[in-house]
Amino acid sequence: MTKSGAGRALTPKIFHAVTALVVITGLVVQLFVTANGTDGFFPDNPDRVFNMFAYFTILSNVLLGGTTLLLAITPERDSLLFRTLRLNGVLCMAVTGIVYHVALADLDDLTGWAAVANLLLHTVTPILGVLGWLLFGPRGRTDRTVVAWSIAFPLLWLVFTLVRGAAIGFWPYPFVNADDLGYAKVLVNCLLVALLFLALAFGAMLLDRRLNRTAVER
């Protein structure tokens, strides 16, 4: 392998490693903020810390961070499960960034480390996740089967959130708060987010085909 070829092979690994590092940093900072806070539905630990993982944002970042870390270690890693998790990480982070900045950002008034974690997890990591997929793929791994399986994670999260919310009265986001909005409105809100997710998923599939074809022709 030439030096230029080695450099091209190393660049994706570096980008994925940086993405994973930013995700880990954001999660650690958020964990610190959560563990040392007292406000919110759960005032005491360990309930506060465990409840972090009820948020779609946190789980999406975990997916992105885990898959990019694995790609940084082994770029050629491949399986149906990994393809699905990789697509989930990218799409869920894209949805997180869009929904947060369109519907939720104005509800926050954060300062200090909370603001740092918020910036990393809602803005920086979605950008890095999407950019990393566009630039480095891996290509040729997004087909109808992967898209179909990618729906499972957000659907399971929604079912868990609605069942848990009905049981204990905690809703991670205003647009899924069935106590305030009613289940009909919540389902409409979730349908809109689901349509966004599906549009991004099928868009990713078509774009992946095109980018893969272009790469092969080169």
PDB file of C-alpha atoms in Angstrom:
ATOM      1  CA  MET A   1       0.000   0.000   0.000  1.00  0.00           C
ATOM      2  CA  THR A   2       1.322   3.433  -0.922  1.00  0.00           C
ATOM      3  CA  LYS A   3       1.603   6.255   1.566  1.00  0.00           C
ATOM      4  CA  SER A   4      -1.366   8.019  -0.031  1.00  0.00           C
ATOM      5  CA  GLY A   5      -3.399   4.794   0.132  1.00  0.00           C
ATOM      6  CA  ALA A   6      -2.467   4.272   3.765  1.00  0.00           C
ATOM      7  CA  GLY A   7      -3.463   7.852   4.514  1.00  0.00           C
ATOM      8  CA  ARG A   8      -6.846   7.391   2.837  1.00  0.00           C
ATOM      9  CA  ALA A   9      -7.424   4.211   4.844  1.00  0.00           C
ATOM     10  CA  LEU A  10      -6.458   5.926   8.089  1.00  0.00           C
ATOM     11  CA  THR A  11      -8.677   9.001   7.635  1.00  0.00           C
ATOM     12  CA  PRO A  12     -12.020   7.198   8.217  1.00  0.00           C
ATOM     13  CA  LYS A  13     -10.623   5.475  11.306  1.00  0.00           C
ATOM     14  CA  ILE A  14      -9.521   8.822  12.733  1.00  0.00           C
ATOM     15  CA  PHE A  15     -12.878  10.448  11.984  1.00  0.00           C
ATOM     16  CA  HIS A  16     -14.818   7.568  13.563  1.00  0.00           C
ATOM     17  CA  ALA A  17     -12.510   7.618  16.593  1.00  0.00           C
ATOM     18  CA  VAL A  18     -13.003  11.371  17.039  1.00  0.00           C
ATOM     19  CA  THR A  19     -16.771  10.942  16.751  1.00  0.00           C
ATOM     20  CA  ALA A  20     -16.747   8.199  19.381  1.00  0.00           C
ATOM     21  CA  LEU A  21     -14.600  10.360  21.660  1.00  0.00           C
ATOM     22  CA  VAL A  22     -16.969  13.330  21.358  1.00  0.00           C
ATOM     23  CA  VAL A  23     -19.938  11.077  22.111  1.00  0.00           C
ATOM     24  CA  ILE A  24     -18.216   9.593  25.153  1.00  0.00           C
ATOM     25  CA  THR A  25     -17.265  13.070  26.372  1.00  0.00           C
ATOM     26  CA  GLY A  26     -20.834  14.298  26.011  1.00  0.00           C
ATOM     27  CA  LEU A  27     -22.234  11.277  27.831  1.00  0.00           C
ATOM     28  CA  VAL A  28     -19.715  11.541  30.670  1.00  0.00           C
ATOM     29  CA  VAL A  29     -20.433  15.253  31.133  1.00  0.00           C
ATOM     30  CA  GLN A  30     -24.181  14.579  31.083  1.00  0.00           C
ATOM     31  CA  LEU A  31     -23.725  11.764  33.583  1.00  0.00           C
ATOM     32  CA  PHE A  32     -21.819  14.133  35.877  1.00  0.00           C
ATOM     33  CA  VAL A  33     -24.496  16.827  35.560  1.00  0.00           C
ATOM     34  CA  THR A  34     -27.311  14.346  36.165  1.00  0.00           C
ATOM     35  CA  ALA A  35     -25.645  12.637  39.122  1.00  0.00           C
ATOM     36  CA  ASN A  36     -24.988  15.963  40.837  1.00  0.00           C
ATOM     37  CA  GLY A  37     -28.410  17.491  40.200  1.00  0.00           C
ATOM     38  CA  THR A  38     -31.470  17.488  42.437  1.00  0.00           C
ATOM     39  CA  ASP A  39     -34.272  18.792  40.223  1.00  0.00           C
ATOM     40  CA  GLY A  40     -36.523  16.790  37.948  1.00  0.00           C
ATOM     41  CA  PHE A  41     -38.813  13.795  38.347  1.00  0.00           C
ATOM     42  CA  PHE A  42     -36.170  11.710  40.133  1.00  0.00           C
ATOM     43  CA  PRO A  43     -34.440  13.821  42.823  1.00  0.00           C
ATOM     44  CA  ASP A  44     -32.138  11.085  44.139  1.00  0.00           C
ATOM     45  CA  ASN A  45     -29.536   8.663  42.805  1.00  0.00           C
ATOM     46  CA  PRO A  46     -29.284   6.039  41.450  1.00  0.00           C
ATOM     47  CA  ASP A  47     -32.741   6.661  39.950  1.00  0.00           C
ATOM     48  CA  ARG A  48     -31.568   9.927  38.353  1.00  0.00           C
ATOM     49  CA  VAL A  49     -28.644   8.256  36.601  1.00  0.00           C
ATOM     50  CA  PHE A  50     -30.639   5.225  35.456  1.00  0.00           C
ATOM     51  CA  ASN A  51     -33.338   7.517  34.076  1.00  0.00           C
ATOM     52  CA  MET A  52     -30.799   9.140  31.742  1.00  0.00           C
ATOM     53  CA  PHE A  53     -31.135   6.082  29.555  1.00  0.00           C
ATOM     54  CA  ALA A  54     -34.864   6.633  29.110  1.00  0.00           C
ATOM     55  CA  TYR A  55     -34.042   9.535  26.787  1.00  0.00           C
ATOM     56  CA  PHE A  56     -33.932   8.894  23.046  1.00  0.00           C
ATOM     57  CA  THR A  57     -31.040  11.355  22.774  1.00  0.00           C
ATOM     58  CA  ILE A  58     -28.870   9.367  25.169  1.00  0.00           C
ATOM     59  CA  LEU A  59     -29.622   5.998  23.581  1.00  0.00           C
ATOM     60  CA  SER A  60     -29.032   7.411  20.093  1.00  0.00           C
ATOM     61  CA  ASN A  61     -25.665   8.754  21.184  1.00  0.00           C
ATOM     62  CA  VAL A  62     -24.795   5.366  22.683  1.00  0.00           C
ATOM     63  CA  LEU A  63     -25.608   3.729  19.338  1.00  0.00           C
ATOM     64  CA  LEU A  64     -23.543   6.254  17.396  1.00  0.00           C
ATOM     65  CA  GLY A  65     -20.630   6.137  19.822  1.00  0.00           C
ATOM     66  CA  GLY A  66     -20.565   2.347  19.963  1.00  0.00           C
ATOM     67  CA  THR A  67     -20.716   1.808  16.207  1.00  0.00           C
ATOM     68  CA  THR A  68     -18.157   4.489  15.369  1.00  0.00           C
ATOM     69  CA  LEU A  69     -15.787   3.110  18.007  1.00  0.00           C
ATOM     70  CA  LEU A  70     -16.093  -0.349  16.452  1.00  0.00           C
ATOM     71  CA  LEU A  71     -15.486   1.114  12.978  1.00  0.00           C
ATOM     72  CA  ALA A  72     -12.419   2.943  14.255  1.00  0.00           C
ATOM     73  CA  ILE A  73     -11.051  -0.376  15.508  1.00  0.00           C
ATOM     74  CA  THR A  74     -12.183  -2.583  12.604  1.00  0.00           C
ATOM     75  CA  PRO A  75     -13.391  -0.593   9.560  1.00  0.00           C
ATOM     76  CA  GLU A  76     -14.324  -3.746   7.608  1.00  0.00           C
ATOM     77  CA  ARG A  77     -16.653  -4.996  10.379  1.00  0.00           C
ATOM     78  CA  ASP A  78     -19.894  -6.202   8.802  1.00  0.00           C
ATOM     79  CA  SER A  79     -23.062  -8.139   9.651  1.00  0.00           C
ATOM     80  CA  LEU A  80     -26.801  -7.521   9.370  1.00  0.00           C
ATOM     81  CA  LEU A  81     -26.907  -6.566  13.052  1.00  0.00           C
ATOM     82  CA  PHE A  82     -24.020  -4.137  12.718  1.00  0.00           C
ATOM     83  CA  ARG A  83     -25.435  -2.609   9.531  1.00  0.00           C
ATOM     84  CA  THR A  84     -28.719  -2.029  11.343  1.00  0.00           C
ATOM     85  CA  LEU A  85     -27.079  -0.528  14.424  1.00  0.00           C
ATOM     86  CA  ARG A  86     -24.868   1.669  12.237  1.00  0.00           C
ATOM     87  CA  LEU A  87     -27.874   3.012  10.337  1.00  0.00           C
ATOM     88  CA  ASN A  88     -29.785   3.448  13.607  1.00  0.00           C
ATOM     89  CA  GLY A  89     -26.946   5.447  15.099  1.00  0.00           C
ATOM     90  CA  VAL A  90     -26.828   7.830  12.140  1.00  0.00           C
ATOM     91  CA  LEU A  91     -30.578   8.199  11.574  1.00  0.00           C
ATOM     92  CA  CYS A  92     -31.521   8.482  15.247  1.00  0.00           C
ATOM     93  CA  MET A  93     -28.896  11.176  15.732  1.00  0.00           C
ATOM     94  CA  ALA A  94     -30.208  13.026  12.674  1.00  0.00           C
ATOM     95  CA  VAL A  95     -33.755  12.850  14.058  1.00  0.00           C
ATOM     96  CA  THR A  96     -32.470  13.922  17.482  1.00  0.00           C
ATOM     97  CA  GLY A  97     -30.771  16.992  16.041  1.00  0.00           C
ATOM     98  CA  ILE A  98     -33.733  17.990  13.874  1.00  0.00           C
ATOM     99  CA  VAL A  99     -36.443  17.478  16.506  1.00  0.00           C
ATOM    100  CA  TYR A 100     -34.406  19.172  19.222  1.00  0.00           C
ATOM    101  CA  HIS A 101     -33.633  22.306  17.223  1.00  0.00           C
ATOM    102  CA  VAL A 102     -37.126  22.551  15.720  1.00  0.00           C
ATOM    103  CA  ALA A 103     -39.281  21.740  18.750  1.00  0.00           C
ATOM    104  CA  LEU A 104     -37.283  21.570  21.985  1.00  0.00           C
ATOM    105  CA  ALA A 105     -34.355  24.002  21.975  1.00  0.00           C
ATOM    106  CA  ASP A 106     -36.429  26.991  23.091  1.00  0.00           C
ATOM    107  CA  LEU A 107     -37.548  25.065  26.178  1.00  0.00           C
ATOM    108  CA  ASP A 108     -34.002  24.863  27.544  1.00  0.00           C
ATOM    109  CA  ASP A 109     -32.202  27.507  29.575  1.00  0.00           C
ATOM    110  CA  LEU A 110     -28.994  25.708  30.435  1.00  0.00           C
ATOM    111  CA  THR A 111     -25.694  26.998  31.771  1.00  0.00           C
ATOM    112  CA  GLY A 112     -22.302  25.594  32.723  1.00  0.00           C
ATOM    113  CA  TRP A 113     -21.595  21.922  32.154  1.00  0.00           C
ATOM    114  CA  ALA A 114     -25.256  21.217  31.401  1.00  0.00           C
ATOM    115  CA  ALA A 115     -24.999  23.550  28.412  1.00  0.00           C
ATOM    116  CA  VAL A 116     -21.783  21.818  27.303  1.00  0.00           C
ATOM    117  CA  ALA A 117     -23.399  18.374  27.435  1.00  0.00           C
ATOM    118  CA  ASN A 118     -26.463  19.687  25.650  1.00  0.00           C
ATOM    119  CA  LEU A 119     -24.378  21.171  22.829  1.00  0.00           C
ATOM    120  CA  LEU A 120     -22.348  18.000  22.389  1.00  0.00           C
ATOM    121  CA  LEU A 121     -25.278  15.558  22.480  1.00  0.00           C
ATOM    122  CA  HIS A 122     -27.862  17.541  20.502  1.00  0.00           C
ATOM    123  CA  THR A 123     -25.744  19.441  17.978  1.00  0.00           C
ATOM    124  CA  VAL A 124     -22.150  18.271  17.601  1.00  0.00           C
ATOM    125  CA  THR A 125     -22.716  14.510  17.585  1.00  0.00           C
ATOM    126  CA  PRO A 126     -25.620  14.624  15.101  1.00  0.00           C
ATOM    127  CA  ILE A 127     -23.435  16.631  12.714  1.00  0.00           C
ATOM    128  CA  LEU A 128     -20.462  14.296  13.149  1.00  0.00           C
ATOM    129  CA  GLY A 129     -22.660  11.214  12.787  1.00  0.00           C
ATOM    130  CA  VAL A 130     -24.275  12.295   9.533  1.00  0.00           C
ATOM    131  CA  LEU A 131     -21.058  13.750   8.125  1.00  0.00           C
ATOM    132  CA  GLY A 132     -19.122  10.584   8.949  1.00  0.00           C
ATOM    133  CA  TRP A 133     -21.685   8.433   7.170  1.00  0.00           C
ATOM    134  CA  LEU A 134     -21.738  10.700   4.109  1.00  0.00           C
ATOM    135  CA  LEU A 135     -17.957  10.810   3.829  1.00  0.00           C
ATOM    136  CA  PHE A 136     -16.916   7.342   4.918  1.00  0.00           C
ATOM    137  CA  GLY A 137     -19.972   5.063   5.001  1.00  0.00           C
ATOM    138  CA  PRO A 138     -19.199   2.185   4.953  1.00  0.00           C
ATOM    139  CA  ARG A 139     -20.862   2.064   1.528  1.00  0.00           C
ATOM    140  CA  GLY A 140     -23.165  -0.552   0.059  1.00  0.00           C
ATOM    141  CA  ARG A 141     -24.622  -1.618   3.395  1.00  0.00           C
ATOM    142  CA  THR A 142     -28.029   0.075   3.428  1.00  0.00           C
ATOM    143  CA  ASP A 143     -30.762  -1.986   1.767  1.00  0.00           C
ATOM    144  CA  ARG A 144     -34.466  -2.596   2.395  1.00  0.00           C
ATOM    145  CA  THR A 145     -33.761  -5.288   4.978  1.00  0.00           C
ATOM    146  CA  VAL A 146     -31.514  -2.990   7.000  1.00  0.00           C
ATOM    147  CA  VAL A 147     -34.044  -0.154   6.731  1.00  0.00           C
ATOM    148  CA  ALA A 148     -36.837  -2.472   7.910  1.00  0.00           C
ATOM    149  CA  TRP A 149     -34.838  -3.676  10.922  1.00  0.00           C
ATOM    150  CA  SER A 150     -33.812  -0.109  11.781  1.00  0.00           C
ATOM    151  CA  ILE A 151     -37.433   0.683  12.623  1.00  0.00           C
ATOM    152  CA  ALA A 152     -37.329  -1.741  15.566  1.00  0.00           C
ATOM    153  CA  PHE A 153     -35.251   0.425  17.905  1.00  0.00           C
ATOM    154  CA  PRO A 154     -37.328   3.648  17.787  1.00  0.00           C
ATOM    155  CA  LEU A 155     -40.534   1.585  17.921  1.00  0.00           C
ATOM    156  CA  LEU A 156     -39.362  -0.299  21.018  1.00  0.00           C
ATOM    157  CA  TRP A 157     -38.326   2.997  22.628  1.00  0.00           C
ATOM    158  CA  LEU A 158     -41.769   4.463  21.971  1.00  0.00           C
ATOM    159  CA  VAL A 159     -43.599   1.459  23.423  1.00  0.00           C
ATOM    160  CA  PHE A 160     -41.327   1.476  26.480  1.00  0.00           C
ATOM    161  CA  THR A 161     -41.810   5.229  26.949  1.00  0.00           C
ATOM    162  CA  LEU A 162     -45.609   5.097  26.721  1.00  0.00           C
ATOM    163  CA  VAL A 163     -45.954   2.057  28.988  1.00  0.00           C
ATOM    164  CA  ARG A 164     -43.501   3.410  31.558  1.00  0.00           C
ATOM    165  CA  GLY A 165     -45.048   6.876  31.409  1.00  0.00           C
ATOM    166  CA  ALA A 166     -48.510   5.480  32.055  1.00  0.00           C
ATOM    167  CA  ALA A 167     -47.147   3.474  34.992  1.00  0.00           C
ATOM    168  CA  ILE A 168     -45.054   6.117  36.783  1.00  0.00           C
ATOM    169  CA  GLY A 169     -46.010   9.448  35.198  1.00  0.00           C
ATOM    170  CA  PHE A 170     -42.599  10.295  33.728  1.00  0.00           C
ATOM    171  CA  TRP A 171     -42.392  11.555  30.148  1.00  0.00           C
ATOM    172  CA  PRO A 172     -38.931  12.353  28.749  1.00  0.00           C
ATOM    173  CA  TYR A 173     -40.188  14.884  26.176  1.00  0.00           C
ATOM    174  CA  PRO A 174     -43.203  17.224  26.047  1.00  0.00           C
ATOM    175  CA  PHE A 175     -44.422  15.832  22.712  1.00  0.00           C
ATOM    176  CA  VAL A 176     -44.884  12.332  24.234  1.00  0.00           C
ATOM    177  CA  ASN A 177     -46.491  13.542  27.471  1.00  0.00           C
ATOM    178  CA  ALA A 178     -49.808  11.718  27.310  1.00  0.00           C
ATOM    179  CA  ASP A 179     -50.922  13.149  30.665  1.00  0.00           C
ATOM    180  CA  ASP A 180     -50.894  16.677  29.217  1.00  0.00           C
ATOM    181  CA  LEU A 181     -51.633  16.042  25.541  1.00  0.00           C
ATOM    182  CA  GLY A 182     -53.678  12.863  25.545  1.00  0.00           C
ATOM    183  CA  TYR A 183     -52.732   9.713  23.673  1.00  0.00           C
ATOM    184  CA  ALA A 184     -54.320  10.807  20.389  1.00  0.00           C
ATOM    185  CA  LYS A 185     -52.117  13.906  20.144  1.00  0.00           C
ATOM    186  CA  VAL A 186     -49.048  11.968  21.278  1.00  0.00           C
ATOM    187  CA  LEU A 187     -49.614   9.355  18.575  1.00  0.00           C
ATOM    188  CA  VAL A 188     -49.940  12.100  15.950  1.00  0.00           C
ATOM    189  CA  ASN A 189     -46.674  13.636  17.155  1.00  0.00           C
ATOM    190  CA  CYS A 190     -44.959  10.254  17.053  1.00  0.00           C
ATOM    191  CA  LEU A 191     -46.338   9.573  13.579  1.00  0.00           C
ATOM    192  CA  LEU A 192     -44.772  12.805  12.327  1.00  0.00           C
ATOM    193  CA  VAL A 193     -41.409  11.819  13.825  1.00  0.00           C
ATOM    194  CA  ALA A 194     -41.796   8.316  12.365  1.00  0.00           C
ATOM    195  CA  LEU A 195     -42.405   9.772   8.906  1.00  0.00           C
ATOM    196  CA  LEU A 196     -39.262  11.867   9.289  1.00  0.00           C
ATOM    197  CA  PHE A 197     -37.299   8.767  10.306  1.00  0.00           C
ATOM    198  CA  LEU A 198     -38.633   6.716   7.383  1.00  0.00           C
ATOM    199  CA  ALA A 199     -37.931   9.513   4.911  1.00  0.00           C
ATOM    200  CA  LEU A 200     -34.352   9.739   6.161  1.00  0.00           C
ATOM    201  CA  ALA A 201     -33.988   5.934   6.115  1.00  0.00           C
ATOM    202  CA  PHE A 202     -35.136   5.502   2.522  1.00  0.00           C
ATOM    203  CA  GLY A 203     -33.183   8.589   1.514  1.00  0.00           C
ATOM    204  CA  ALA A 204     -30.085   7.023   3.074  1.00  0.00           C
ATOM    205  CA  MET A 205     -30.726   3.778   1.186  1.00  0.00           C
ATOM    206  CA  LEU A 206     -30.992   5.530  -2.177  1.00  0.00           C
ATOM    207  CA  LEU A 207     -28.017   7.776  -1.478  1.00  0.00           C
ATOM    208  CA  ASP A 208     -25.924   4.826  -0.328  1.00  0.00           C
ATOM    209  CA  ARG A 209     -26.633   3.024  -3.607  1.00  0.00           C
ATOM    210  CA  ARG A 210     -25.604   6.054  -5.610  1.00  0.00           C
ATOM    211  CA  LEU A 211     -22.460   6.740  -3.598  1.00  0.00           C
ATOM    212  CA  ASN A 212     -21.498   3.062  -3.730  1.00  0.00           C
ATOM    213  CA  ARG A 213     -21.972   3.008  -7.515  1.00  0.00           C
ATOM    214  CA  THR A 214     -19.816   6.112  -7.852  1.00  0.00           C
ATOM    215  CA  ALA A 215     -17.094   4.579  -5.679  1.00  0.00           C
ATOM    216  CA  VAL A 216     -17.085   1.364  -7.752  1.00  0.00           C
ATOM    217  CA  GLU A 217     -16.853   3.295 -11.025  1.00  0.00           C
ATOM    218  CA  ARG A 218     -13.767   5.072  -9.741  1.00  0.00           C
TER     219      ARG A 218
END
